[in-house]
Amino acid sequence: MKIGMIGCGNMGGALARAIAENLGTEDALLLADFLPEKAGALAKELSAEVADNPTIAMFCDYIFLAVKPQMMADMLADIAPVLAERTADKKPFVLVSMAAGLSMEKITTMAQGNYPVIRIMPNTPAQVCEGMILYTVNELVRPDCVKTFIEMMTFAGKLDFLPEHLMDAGSAVSGCGPAFVCLFLEALADGGVACGLPRDKALKYAAQTLKGTAELVMKTGQHPGALKDAVCSPAGTTIAGVQALEESAFRAAAMKAVVAAYKRTMELGK
Ligand SMILES: NC(=O)c1ccc[n+]([C@@H]2O[C@H](COP(=O)([O-])OP(=O)(O)OC[C@H]3O[C@@H](n4cnc5c(N)ncnc54)[C@H](OP(=O)(O)O)[C@@H]3O)[C@@H](O)[C@H]2O)c1
């Protein structure tokens, strides 16, 4: 099997690393980027091959489209003749798009053919095998191709199927979420520094606390509200902190961040 990555930036690079972990001896990973040096450096790290976009379009079974949404139309227009030629020769392939806000219908329109498309919404923790990858497929993707795709992505993190009409909402939570979480993490650490902790210790304590609490929610299945209650003793220290967060409308701010990201995704997808 041949897997191609067009675009080796933040997300393309992260997914290429995850895919490289799971390549069989018969498989090949081909990398392309505007800047061949960028693809070259990644290829060296992953023992992958550098290629150009038409080569990936011609030979890869899974063609990952990892360019910014605003670059997608031009990039697909360039490879559209190759995809058409390949289809005429009855050589199947699957397009895998990760572009925020672009529907599978838009991708096939840009690619100028009614092709199998898997639309995914990954996030940056995929770099450390802890990504949340939402995916949806159009009717042309065969079930065995979905199975192979899921196996291919094992090292990127957790995968979850979502119907396409919910992808933008999902993206606003898990695609944009790392930025929101990092703001909170940084603020927690800043608070520690304000109380006299050295920066490195404050950051370590904040990061491990976020990670551990998330694990607790996922492993116990308990509601976050119940876990919050469990650490708030009457007239204690934690409830004093919770009150300060509530007075600053912390939860409303977090909800607004997700809704704002969702609305912006809708605007960009028009
Ligand atoms: N970053 C995230 O957290 C995140 C999360 C979920 C989904 N995504 C999606 O992932 C996709 C990539 O985002 P990103 O953050 O990885 O962007 P990025 O860091 O800018 O990477 C895109 C790469 O593609 C290259 N490129 C642009 N046009 C190309 C072309 N025609 N042929 C080959 N390479 C080309 C760019 O080169 P230049 O830099 O020279 O233009 C850049 O190296 C986007 O669709 C985004 O919506 C990103």
PDB file of C-alpha atoms and ligand atoms in Angstrom:
ATOM      1  CA  MET A   1       0.000   0.000   0.000  1.00  0.00           C
ATOM      2  CA  LYS A   2       1.210   3.507  -0.808  1.00  0.00           C
ATOM      3  CA  ILE A   3       0.249   6.456   1.376  1.00  0.00           C
ATOM      4  CA  GLY A   4       0.892  10.011   0.204  1.00  0.00           C
ATOM      5  CA  MET A   5       0.920  13.225   2.234  1.00  0.00           C
ATOM      6  CA  ILE A   6       0.518  16.478   0.322  1.00  0.00           C
ATOM      7  CA  GLY A   7       1.596  19.207   2.746  1.00  0.00           C
ATOM      8  CA  CYS A   8       4.127  18.517   5.497  1.00  0.00           C
ATOM      9  CA  GLY A   9       3.283  21.318   7.927  1.00  0.00           C
ATOM     10  CA  ASN A  10       2.014  20.981  11.483  1.00  0.00           C
ATOM     11  CA  MET A  11      -0.774  18.513  10.880  1.00  0.00           C
ATOM     12  CA  GLY A  12       0.602  16.713   7.819  1.00  0.00           C
ATOM     13  CA  GLY A  13       3.861  16.224   9.699  1.00  0.00           C
ATOM     14  CA  ALA A  14       2.112  14.948  12.834  1.00  0.00           C
ATOM     15  CA  LEU A  15       0.022  12.439  10.883  1.00  0.00           C
ATOM     16  CA  ALA A  16       2.961  11.323   8.752  1.00  0.00           C
ATOM     17  CA  ARG A  17       4.858  10.517  11.978  1.00  0.00           C
ATOM     18  CA  ALA A  18       1.912   8.505  13.299  1.00  0.00           C
ATOM     19  CA  ILE A  19       1.429   6.652  10.003  1.00  0.00           C
ATOM     20  CA  ALA A  20       5.148   5.877   9.763  1.00  0.00           C
ATOM     21  CA  GLU A  21       4.923   4.021  13.101  1.00  0.00           C
ATOM     22  CA  ASN A  22       2.491   1.554  11.581  1.00  0.00           C
ATOM     23  CA  LEU A  23       3.878   0.917   8.091  1.00  0.00           C
ATOM     24  CA  GLY A  24       4.166  -2.676   6.969  1.00  0.00           C
ATOM     25  CA  THR A  25       7.179  -3.902   5.029  1.00  0.00           C
ATOM     26  CA  GLU A  26       5.228  -3.712   1.759  1.00  0.00           C
ATOM     27  CA  ASP A  27       4.010  -0.167   2.435  1.00  0.00           C
ATOM     28  CA  ALA A  28       5.490   3.163   1.388  1.00  0.00           C
ATOM     29  CA  LEU A  29       4.980   6.702   2.654  1.00  0.00           C
ATOM     30  CA  LEU A  30       5.459   9.495   0.131  1.00  0.00           C
ATOM     31  CA  LEU A  31       5.765  13.116   1.255  1.00  0.00           C
ATOM     32  CA  ALA A  32       5.330  16.306  -0.753  1.00  0.00           C
ATOM     33  CA  ASP A  33       5.412  19.971   0.176  1.00  0.00           C
ATOM     34  CA  PHE A  34       5.710  23.359  -1.494  1.00  0.00           C
ATOM     35  CA  LEU A  35       9.167  23.449   0.034  1.00  0.00           C
ATOM     36  CA  PRO A  36      10.850  20.159  -0.957  1.00  0.00           C
ATOM     37  CA  GLU A  37      13.367  20.715   1.886  1.00  0.00           C
ATOM     38  CA  LYS A  38      10.496  20.488   4.383  1.00  0.00           C
ATOM     39  CA  ALA A  39       9.346  17.169   2.906  1.00  0.00           C
ATOM     40  CA  GLY A  40      12.996  16.075   2.681  1.00  0.00           C
ATOM     41  CA  ALA A  41      13.738  16.675   6.373  1.00  0.00           C
ATOM     42  CA  LEU A  42      10.629  14.760   7.426  1.00  0.00           C
ATOM     43  CA  ALA A  43      11.312  11.950   4.934  1.00  0.00           C
ATOM     44  CA  LYS A  44      14.812  11.543   6.384  1.00  0.00           C
ATOM     45  CA  GLU A  45      13.428  11.339   9.919  1.00  0.00           C
ATOM     46  CA  LEU A  46      10.761   8.790   8.958  1.00  0.00           C
ATOM     47  CA  SER A  47      12.642   6.820   6.309  1.00  0.00           C
ATOM     48  CA  ALA A  48       9.947   7.920   3.858  1.00  0.00           C
ATOM     49  CA  GLU A  49      10.240   9.078   0.245  1.00  0.00           C
ATOM     50  CA  VAL A  50      10.062  12.621  -1.098  1.00  0.00           C
ATOM     51  CA  ALA A  51       7.697  13.004  -4.034  1.00  0.00           C
ATOM     52  CA  ASP A  52       5.792  15.709  -5.861  1.00  0.00           C
ATOM     53  CA  ASN A  53       2.028  16.182  -5.884  1.00  0.00           C
ATOM     54  CA  PRO A  54       1.360  14.534  -9.288  1.00  0.00           C
ATOM     55  CA  THR A  55       3.408  11.474  -8.298  1.00  0.00           C
ATOM     56  CA  ILE A  56       1.399  11.074  -5.111  1.00  0.00           C
ATOM     57  CA  ALA A  57      -1.834  11.602  -7.056  1.00  0.00           C
ATOM     58  CA  MET A  58      -0.809   8.970  -9.585  1.00  0.00           C
ATOM     59  CA  PHE A  59       0.517   6.209  -7.339  1.00  0.00           C
ATOM     60  CA  CYS A  60      -0.838   6.465  -3.789  1.00  0.00           C
ATOM     61  CA  ASP A  61      -3.806   4.452  -2.517  1.00  0.00           C
ATOM     62  CA  TYR A  62      -4.526   7.003   0.226  1.00  0.00           C
ATOM     63  CA  ILE A  63      -3.852  10.627  -0.691  1.00  0.00           C
ATOM     64  CA  PHE A  64      -3.793  12.851   2.395  1.00  0.00           C
ATOM     65  CA  LEU A  65      -4.593  16.476   1.597  1.00  0.00           C
ATOM     66  CA  ALA A  66      -2.798  18.396   4.360  1.00  0.00           C
ATOM     67  CA  VAL A  67      -2.761  21.948   3.022  1.00  0.00           C
ATOM     68  CA  LYS A  68      -4.641  24.925   4.455  1.00  0.00           C
ATOM     69  CA  PRO A  69      -8.304  25.109   3.340  1.00  0.00           C
ATOM     70  CA  GLN A  70      -7.600  28.247   1.279  1.00  0.00           C
ATOM     71  CA  MET A  71      -4.845  26.384  -0.655  1.00  0.00           C
ATOM     72  CA  MET A  72      -7.009  23.342  -1.346  1.00  0.00           C
ATOM     73  CA  ALA A  73      -8.748  24.484  -4.565  1.00  0.00           C
ATOM     74  CA  ASP A  74      -5.483  25.331  -6.363  1.00  0.00           C
ATOM     75  CA  MET A  75      -3.715  22.217  -5.154  1.00  0.00           C
ATOM     76  CA  LEU A  76      -6.576  19.927  -6.232  1.00  0.00           C
ATOM     77  CA  ALA A  77      -6.985  21.713  -9.577  1.00  0.00           C
ATOM     78  CA  ASP A  78      -3.310  20.926 -10.293  1.00  0.00           C
ATOM     79  CA  ILE A  79      -3.652  17.203  -9.609  1.00  0.00           C
ATOM     80  CA  ALA A  80      -7.192  16.825 -11.030  1.00  0.00           C
ATOM     81  CA  PRO A  81      -5.987  15.676 -14.506  1.00  0.00           C
ATOM     82  CA  VAL A  82      -3.816  12.979 -12.910  1.00  0.00           C
ATOM     83  CA  LEU A  83      -6.719  11.756 -10.752  1.00  0.00           C
ATOM     84  CA  ALA A  84      -8.972  11.669 -13.824  1.00  0.00           C
ATOM     85  CA  GLU A  85      -6.397   9.696 -15.811  1.00  0.00           C
ATOM     86  CA  ARG A  86      -6.010   7.249 -12.958  1.00  0.00           C
ATOM     87  CA  THR A  87      -9.771   6.798 -12.655  1.00  0.00           C
ATOM     88  CA  ALA A  88      -9.993   6.142 -16.396  1.00  0.00           C
ATOM     89  CA  ASP A  89      -7.366   3.392 -15.891  1.00  0.00           C
ATOM     90  CA  LYS A  90      -9.574   1.934 -13.092  1.00  0.00           C
ATOM     91  CA  LYS A  91      -6.906   2.380 -10.395  1.00  0.00           C
ATOM     92  CA  PRO A  92      -8.799   3.202  -7.206  1.00  0.00           C
ATOM     93  CA  PHE A  93      -7.654   5.644  -4.532  1.00  0.00           C
ATOM     94  CA  VAL A  94      -9.095   7.470  -1.525  1.00  0.00           C
ATOM     95  CA  LEU A  95      -8.707  11.186  -0.836  1.00  0.00           C
ATOM     96  CA  VAL A  96      -8.268  12.013   2.856  1.00  0.00           C
ATOM     97  CA  SER A  97      -9.044  15.633   3.634  1.00  0.00           C
ATOM     98  CA  MET A  98      -8.364  17.304   6.974  1.00  0.00           C
ATOM     99  CA  ALA A  99      -9.327  20.812   5.868  1.00  0.00           C
ATOM    100  CA  ALA A 100     -11.408  22.626   8.456  1.00  0.00           C
ATOM    101  CA  GLY A 101     -14.844  23.554   7.157  1.00  0.00           C
ATOM    102  CA  LEU A 102     -14.564  21.926   3.702  1.00  0.00           C
ATOM    103  CA  SER A 103     -17.279  19.348   3.068  1.00  0.00           C
ATOM    104  CA  MET A 104     -16.598  16.139   1.161  1.00  0.00           C
ATOM    105  CA  GLU A 105     -18.785  17.501  -1.628  1.00  0.00           C
ATOM    106  CA  LYS A 106     -16.563  20.587  -1.883  1.00  0.00           C
ATOM    107  CA  ILE A 107     -13.467  18.376  -2.016  1.00  0.00           C
ATOM    108  CA  THR A 108     -14.879  16.279  -4.886  1.00  0.00           C
ATOM    109  CA  THR A 109     -15.948  19.430  -6.706  1.00  0.00           C
ATOM    110  CA  MET A 110     -12.447  20.868  -6.362  1.00  0.00           C
ATOM    111  CA  ALA A 111     -10.908  17.542  -7.421  1.00  0.00           C
ATOM    112  CA  GLN A 112     -13.280  17.523 -10.420  1.00  0.00           C
ATOM    113  CA  GLY A 113     -14.465  13.955  -9.917  1.00  0.00           C
ATOM    114  CA  ASN A 114     -16.843  11.902  -7.826  1.00  0.00           C
ATOM    115  CA  TYR A 115     -14.080  10.238  -5.794  1.00  0.00           C
ATOM    116  CA  PRO A 116     -14.040   8.323  -2.496  1.00  0.00           C
ATOM    117  CA  VAL A 117     -13.315  10.816   0.300  1.00  0.00           C
ATOM    118  CA  ILE A 118     -12.564  10.343   3.983  1.00  0.00           C
ATOM    119  CA  ARG A 119     -12.876  13.630   5.826  1.00  0.00           C
ATOM    120  CA  ILE A 120     -10.982  13.818   9.088  1.00  0.00           C
ATOM    121  CA  MET A 121     -10.518  16.375  11.826  1.00  0.00           C
ATOM    122  CA  PRO A 122      -7.353  15.584  13.735  1.00  0.00           C
ATOM    123  CA  ASN A 123      -5.678  17.659  16.418  1.00  0.00           C
ATOM    124  CA  THR A 124      -2.081  18.444  17.331  1.00  0.00           C
ATOM    125  CA  PRO A 125      -1.759  15.899  20.202  1.00  0.00           C
ATOM    126  CA  ALA A 126      -1.582  13.370  17.333  1.00  0.00           C
ATOM    127  CA  GLN A 127       2.142  14.261  17.419  1.00  0.00           C
ATOM    128  CA  VAL A 128       2.429  12.305  20.668  1.00  0.00           C
ATOM    129  CA  CYS A 129      -0.091   9.554  19.767  1.00  0.00           C
ATOM    130  CA  GLU A 130      -2.789  11.269  21.876  1.00  0.00           C
ATOM    131  CA  GLY A 131      -4.807  12.896  19.123  1.00  0.00           C
ATOM    132  CA  MET A 132      -8.581  12.939  18.784  1.00  0.00           C
ATOM    133  CA  ILE A 133      -9.354  12.140  15.171  1.00  0.00           C
ATOM    134  CA  LEU A 134     -12.924  12.564  14.006  1.00  0.00           C
ATOM    135  CA  TYR A 135     -13.748  11.003  10.660  1.00  0.00           C
ATOM    136  CA  THR A 136     -16.568  10.659   8.206  1.00  0.00           C
ATOM    137  CA  VAL A 137     -16.719   9.015   4.780  1.00  0.00           C
ATOM    138  CA  ASN A 138     -18.681   9.478   1.577  1.00  0.00           C
ATOM    139  CA  GLU A 139     -20.674   6.659  -0.003  1.00  0.00           C
ATOM    140  CA  LEU A 140     -17.872   5.737  -2.397  1.00  0.00           C
ATOM    141  CA  VAL A 141     -15.426   4.620   0.305  1.00  0.00           C
ATOM    142  CA  ARG A 142     -15.497   0.832   0.588  1.00  0.00           C
ATOM    143  CA  PRO A 143     -15.793  -0.677   4.103  1.00  0.00           C
ATOM    144  CA  ASP A 144     -12.417  -2.437   3.734  1.00  0.00           C
ATOM    145  CA  CYS A 145     -10.810   0.941   2.937  1.00  0.00           C
ATOM    146  CA  VAL A 146     -12.319   2.411   6.126  1.00  0.00           C
ATOM    147  CA  LYS A 147     -10.899  -0.530   8.090  1.00  0.00           C
ATOM    148  CA  THR A 148      -7.440  -0.060   6.563  1.00  0.00           C
ATOM    149  CA  PHE A 149      -7.620   3.675   7.241  1.00  0.00           C
ATOM    150  CA  ILE A 150      -8.483   3.083  10.914  1.00  0.00           C
ATOM    151  CA  GLU A 151      -5.547   0.669  11.259  1.00  0.00           C
ATOM    152  CA  MET A 152      -3.250   3.176   9.554  1.00  0.00           C
ATOM    153  CA  MET A 153      -4.201   5.850  12.079  1.00  0.00           C
ATOM    154  CA  THR A 154      -3.792   3.707  15.211  1.00  0.00           C
ATOM    155  CA  PHE A 155      -0.726   5.617  16.389  1.00  0.00           C
ATOM    156  CA  ALA A 156      -2.311   9.049  15.924  1.00  0.00           C
ATOM    157  CA  GLY A 157      -4.666   8.637  18.902  1.00  0.00           C
ATOM    158  CA  LYS A 158      -8.358   7.933  19.342  1.00  0.00           C
ATOM    159  CA  LEU A 159     -10.627   7.780  16.292  1.00  0.00           C
ATOM    160  CA  ASP A 160     -14.348   8.445  16.299  1.00  0.00           C
ATOM    161  CA  PHE A 161     -16.879   8.355  13.465  1.00  0.00           C
ATOM    162  CA  LEU A 162     -19.146  11.404  13.150  1.00  0.00           C
ATOM    163  CA  PRO A 163     -21.844  12.088  10.567  1.00  0.00           C
ATOM    164  CA  GLU A 164     -20.645  14.913   8.340  1.00  0.00           C
ATOM    165  CA  HIS A 165     -23.225  17.440   9.562  1.00  0.00           C
ATOM    166  CA  LEU A 166     -21.557  17.293  13.019  1.00  0.00           C
ATOM    167  CA  MET A 167     -17.946  17.561  11.844  1.00  0.00           C
ATOM    168  CA  ASP A 168     -17.755  21.343  12.235  1.00  0.00           C
ATOM    169  CA  ALA A 169     -19.125  21.152  15.780  1.00  0.00           C
ATOM    170  CA  GLY A 170     -16.666  18.375  16.610  1.00  0.00           C
ATOM    171  CA  SER A 171     -13.829  20.415  15.098  1.00  0.00           C
ATOM    172  CA  ALA A 172     -14.655  23.367  17.335  1.00  0.00           C
ATOM    173  CA  VAL A 173     -14.155  21.135  20.390  1.00  0.00           C
ATOM    174  CA  SER A 174     -11.248  18.833  19.522  1.00  0.00           C
ATOM    175  CA  GLY A 175      -9.603  20.542  16.518  1.00  0.00           C
ATOM    176  CA  CYS A 176      -9.461  23.983  18.171  1.00  0.00           C
ATOM    177  CA  GLY A 177      -9.486  22.622  21.729  1.00  0.00           C
ATOM    178  CA  PRO A 178      -5.702  22.305  22.143  1.00  0.00           C
ATOM    179  CA  ALA A 179      -5.401  26.098  21.900  1.00  0.00           C
ATOM    180  CA  PHE A 180      -8.125  26.628  24.510  1.00  0.00           C
ATOM    181  CA  VAL A 181      -6.600  24.022  26.808  1.00  0.00           C
ATOM    182  CA  CYS A 182      -3.150  25.598  26.414  1.00  0.00           C
ATOM    183  CA  LEU A 183      -4.548  28.978  27.477  1.00  0.00           C
ATOM    184  CA  PHE A 184      -5.963  27.405  30.623  1.00  0.00           C
ATOM    185  CA  LEU A 185      -2.765  25.469  31.235  1.00  0.00           C
ATOM    186  CA  GLU A 186      -0.636  28.588  30.870  1.00  0.00           C
ATOM    187  CA  ALA A 187      -2.951  30.523  33.175  1.00  0.00           C
ATOM    188  CA  LEU A 188      -2.827  27.783  35.832  1.00  0.00           C
ATOM    189  CA  ALA A 189       0.954  27.910  35.716  1.00  0.00           C
ATOM    190  CA  ASP A 190       0.933  31.733  35.829  1.00  0.00           C
ATOM    191  CA  GLY A 191      -1.185  31.520  38.964  1.00  0.00           C
ATOM    192  CA  GLY A 192       1.405  29.221  40.515  1.00  0.00           C
ATOM    193  CA  VAL A 193       4.202  31.622  39.579  1.00  0.00           C
ATOM    194  CA  ALA A 194       2.193  34.480  41.121  1.00  0.00           C
ATOM    195  CA  CYS A 195       2.125  32.438  44.336  1.00  0.00           C
ATOM    196  CA  GLY A 196       5.899  31.968  44.249  1.00  0.00           C
ATOM    197  CA  LEU A 197       6.459  28.691  42.354  1.00  0.00           C
ATOM    198  CA  PRO A 198       9.326  28.482  39.847  1.00  0.00           C
ATOM    199  CA  ARG A 199       7.964  28.547  36.273  1.00  0.00           C
ATOM    200  CA  ASP A 200       9.112  25.040  35.305  1.00  0.00           C
ATOM    201  CA  LYS A 201       7.522  23.459  38.357  1.00  0.00           C
ATOM    202  CA  ALA A 202       4.289  25.422  37.926  1.00  0.00           C
ATOM    203  CA  LEU A 203       4.006  24.311  34.290  1.00  0.00           C
ATOM    204  CA  LYS A 204       4.761  20.693  35.132  1.00  0.00           C
ATOM    205  CA  TYR A 205       2.167  20.616  37.922  1.00  0.00           C
ATOM    206  CA  ALA A 206      -0.462  22.299  35.724  1.00  0.00           C
ATOM    207  CA  ALA A 207       0.145  20.014  32.727  1.00  0.00           C
ATOM    208  CA  GLN A 208       0.130  16.789  34.744  1.00  0.00           C
ATOM    209  CA  THR A 209      -3.023  17.947  36.558  1.00  0.00           C
ATOM    210  CA  LEU A 210      -4.833  18.555  33.246  1.00  0.00           C
ATOM    211  CA  LYS A 211      -3.663  15.234  31.846  1.00  0.00           C
ATOM    212  CA  GLY A 212      -4.503  13.303  35.020  1.00  0.00           C
ATOM    213  CA  THR A 213      -7.939  14.861  35.376  1.00  0.00           C
ATOM    214  CA  ALA A 214      -8.773  14.099  31.747  1.00  0.00           C
ATOM    215  CA  GLU A 215      -7.686  10.479  32.313  1.00  0.00           C
ATOM    216  CA  LEU A 216      -9.858  10.340  35.426  1.00  0.00           C
ATOM    217  CA  VAL A 217     -12.910  11.475  33.453  1.00  0.00           C
ATOM    218  CA  MET A 218     -12.256   8.990  30.664  1.00  0.00           C
ATOM    219  CA  LYS A 219     -11.310   5.998  32.821  1.00  0.00           C
ATOM    220  CA  THR A 220     -13.975   6.342  35.528  1.00  0.00           C
ATOM    221  CA  GLY A 221     -16.738   7.689  33.274  1.00  0.00           C
ATOM    222  CA  GLN A 222     -17.684  10.045  36.102  1.00  0.00           C
ATOM    223  CA  HIS A 223     -19.235  13.397  35.312  1.00  0.00           C
ATOM    224  CA  PRO A 224     -16.712  16.291  35.620  1.00  0.00           C
ATOM    225  CA  GLY A 225     -19.136  18.009  38.002  1.00  0.00           C
ATOM    226  CA  ALA A 226     -18.988  15.027  40.386  1.00  0.00           C
ATOM    227  CA  LEU A 227     -15.175  14.976  40.230  1.00  0.00           C
ATOM    228  CA  LYS A 228     -15.157  18.707  40.980  1.00  0.00           C
ATOM    229  CA  ASP A 229     -17.487  18.194  43.953  1.00  0.00           C
ATOM    230  CA  ALA A 230     -15.197  15.451  45.260  1.00  0.00           C
ATOM    231  CA  VAL A 231     -12.318  17.921  45.743  1.00  0.00           C
ATOM    232  CA  CYS A 232     -14.377  20.816  47.153  1.00  0.00           C
ATOM    233  CA  SER A 233     -14.603  20.499  50.925  1.00  0.00           C
ATOM    234  CA  PRO A 234     -17.015  22.865  52.771  1.00  0.00           C
ATOM    235  CA  ALA A 235     -15.451  26.309  53.266  1.00  0.00           C
ATOM    236  CA  GLY A 236     -12.234  24.846  51.859  1.00  0.00           C
ATOM    237  CA  THR A 237      -9.536  26.114  49.532  1.00  0.00           C
ATOM    238  CA  THR A 238     -10.751  24.551  46.281  1.00  0.00           C
ATOM    239  CA  ILE A 239     -14.305  25.894  46.525  1.00  0.00           C
ATOM    240  CA  ALA A 240     -12.783  29.364  47.055  1.00  0.00           C
ATOM    241  CA  GLY A 241     -10.946  28.924  43.740  1.00  0.00           C
ATOM    242  CA  VAL A 242     -14.078  27.577  42.027  1.00  0.00           C
ATOM    243  CA  GLN A 243     -16.002  30.634  43.212  1.00  0.00           C
ATOM    244  CA  ALA A 244     -13.321  32.908  41.722  1.00  0.00           C
ATOM    245  CA  LEU A 245     -13.600  31.083  38.374  1.00  0.00           C
ATOM    246  CA  GLU A 246     -17.401  31.337  38.418  1.00  0.00           C
ATOM    247  CA  GLU A 247     -17.250  35.074  39.233  1.00  0.00           C
ATOM    248  CA  SER A 248     -15.011  35.475  36.175  1.00  0.00           C
ATOM    249  CA  ALA A 249     -17.548  33.547  34.044  1.00  0.00           C
ATOM    250  CA  PHE A 250     -14.962  30.888  33.247  1.00  0.00           C
ATOM    251  CA  ARG A 251     -17.415  28.280  31.993  1.00  0.00           C
ATOM    252  CA  ALA A 252     -19.309  30.792  29.865  1.00  0.00           C
ATOM    253  CA  ALA A 253     -15.996  31.919  28.351  1.00  0.00           C
ATOM    254  CA  ALA A 254     -15.052  28.321  27.475  1.00  0.00           C
ATOM    255  CA  MET A 255     -18.463  27.697  25.881  1.00  0.00           C
ATOM    256  CA  LYS A 256     -18.221  30.954  23.935  1.00  0.00           C
ATOM    257  CA  ALA A 257     -14.788  29.941  22.625  1.00  0.00           C
ATOM    258  CA  VAL A 258     -16.223  26.730  21.135  1.00  0.00           C
ATOM    259  CA  VAL A 259     -19.246  28.498  19.651  1.00  0.00           C
ATOM    260  CA  ALA A 260     -17.045  31.277  18.179  1.00  0.00           C
ATOM    261  CA  ALA A 261     -14.751  28.670  16.589  1.00  0.00           C
ATOM    262  CA  TYR A 262     -17.787  26.846  15.188  1.00  0.00           C
ATOM    263  CA  LYS A 263     -19.219  30.036  13.664  1.00  0.00           C
ATOM    264  CA  ARG A 264     -15.862  30.923  12.128  1.00  0.00           C
ATOM    265  CA  THR A 265     -15.585  27.416  10.631  1.00  0.00           C
ATOM    266  CA  MET A 266     -19.002  27.912   9.025  1.00  0.00           C
ATOM    267  CA  GLU A 267     -17.900  31.272   7.593  1.00  0.00           C
ATOM    268  CA  LEU A 268     -14.688  29.812   6.161  1.00  0.00           C
ATOM    269  CA  GLY A 269     -16.548  26.870   4.623  1.00  0.00           C
ATOM    270  CA  LYS A 270     -18.942  29.107   2.628  1.00  0.00           C
TER     271      LYS A 270
HETATM  272  N1  LIG B   1      -2.913  22.682  12.849  1.00  0.00           N
HETATM  273  C1  LIG B   1      -4.006  22.182  13.422  1.00  0.00           C
HETATM  274  O1  LIG B   1      -4.176  22.198  14.648  1.00  0.00           O
HETATM  275  C2  LIG B   1      -5.077  21.533  12.596  1.00  0.00           C
HETATM  276  C3  LIG B   1      -6.099  20.816  13.243  1.00  0.00           C
HETATM  277  C4  LIG B   1      -7.046  20.169  12.463  1.00  0.00           C
HETATM  278  C5  LIG B   1      -6.993  20.264  11.077  1.00  0.00           C
HETATM  279  N2  LIG B   1      -6.007  20.982  10.472  1.00  0.00           N
HETATM  280  C6  LIG B   1      -6.028  21.068   9.019  1.00  0.00           C
HETATM  281  O2  LIG B   1      -4.807  20.534   8.533  1.00  0.00           O
HETATM  282  C7  LIG B   1      -4.487  21.179   7.304  1.00  0.00           C
HETATM  283  C8  LIG B   1      -3.050  21.631   7.349  1.00  0.00           C
HETATM  284  O3  LIG B   1      -2.919  22.591   8.413  1.00  0.00           O
HETATM  285  P1  LIG B   1      -1.508  22.885   9.069  1.00  0.00           P
HETATM  286  O4  LIG B   1      -1.758  23.560  10.332  1.00  0.00           O
HETATM  287  O5  LIG B   1      -0.673  21.640   9.031  1.00  0.00           O
HETATM  288  O6  LIG B   1      -0.938  23.922   7.982  1.00  0.00           O
HETATM  289  P2  LIG B   1       0.579  24.262   7.662  1.00  0.00           P
HETATM  290  O7  LIG B   1       1.428  24.052   8.880  1.00  0.00           O
HETATM  291  O8  LIG B   1       0.589  25.588   6.974  1.00  0.00           O
HETATM  292  O9  LIG B   1       0.995  23.126   6.618  1.00  0.00           O
HETATM  293  C9  LIG B   1       0.558  23.096   5.290  1.00  0.00           C
HETATM  294  C10 LIG B   1       1.773  22.743   4.438  1.00  0.00           C
HETATM  295  O10 LIG B   1       1.340  22.527   3.114  1.00  0.00           O
HETATM  296  C11 LIG B   1       2.214  23.216   2.233  1.00  0.00           C
HETATM  297  N3  LIG B   1       1.513  23.486   0.996  1.00  0.00           N
HETATM  298  C12 LIG B   1       0.671  24.499   0.698  1.00  0.00           C
HETATM  299  N4  LIG B   1       0.211  24.380  -0.559  1.00  0.00           N
HETATM  300  C13 LIG B   1       0.788  23.257  -1.074  1.00  0.00           C
HETATM  301  C14 LIG B   1       0.723  22.600  -2.331  1.00  0.00           C
HETATM  302  N5  LIG B   1      -0.022  23.061  -3.341  1.00  0.00           N
HETATM  303  N6  LIG B   1       1.429  21.468  -2.492  1.00  0.00           N
HETATM  304  C15 LIG B   1       2.210  20.963  -1.501  1.00  0.00           C
HETATM  305  N7  LIG B   1       2.316  21.555  -0.292  1.00  0.00           N
HETATM  306  C16 LIG B   1       1.622  22.675  -0.075  1.00  0.00           C
HETATM  307  C17 LIG B   1       2.577  24.466   3.009  1.00  0.00           C
HETATM  308  O11 LIG B   1       3.714  25.067   2.456  1.00  0.00           O
HETATM  309  P3  LIG B   1       3.940  26.673   2.735  1.00  0.00           P
HETATM  310  O12 LIG B   1       4.106  26.802   4.209  1.00  0.00           O
HETATM  311  O13 LIG B   1       5.179  26.953   1.968  1.00  0.00           O
HETATM  312  O14 LIG B   1       2.710  27.341   2.217  1.00  0.00           O
HETATM  313  C18 LIG B   1       2.792  23.879   4.404  1.00  0.00           C
HETATM  314  O15 LIG B   1       4.092  23.343   4.544  1.00  0.00           O
HETATM  315  C19 LIG B   1      -5.483  22.343   7.128  1.00  0.00           C
HETATM  316  O16 LIG B   1      -6.446  22.001   6.182  1.00  0.00           O
HETATM  317  C20 LIG B   1      -6.107  22.492   8.496  1.00  0.00           C
HETATM  318  O17 LIG B   1      -7.457  22.933   8.405  1.00  0.00           O
HETATM  319  C21 LIG B   1      -5.043  21.597  11.203  1.00  0.00           C
END
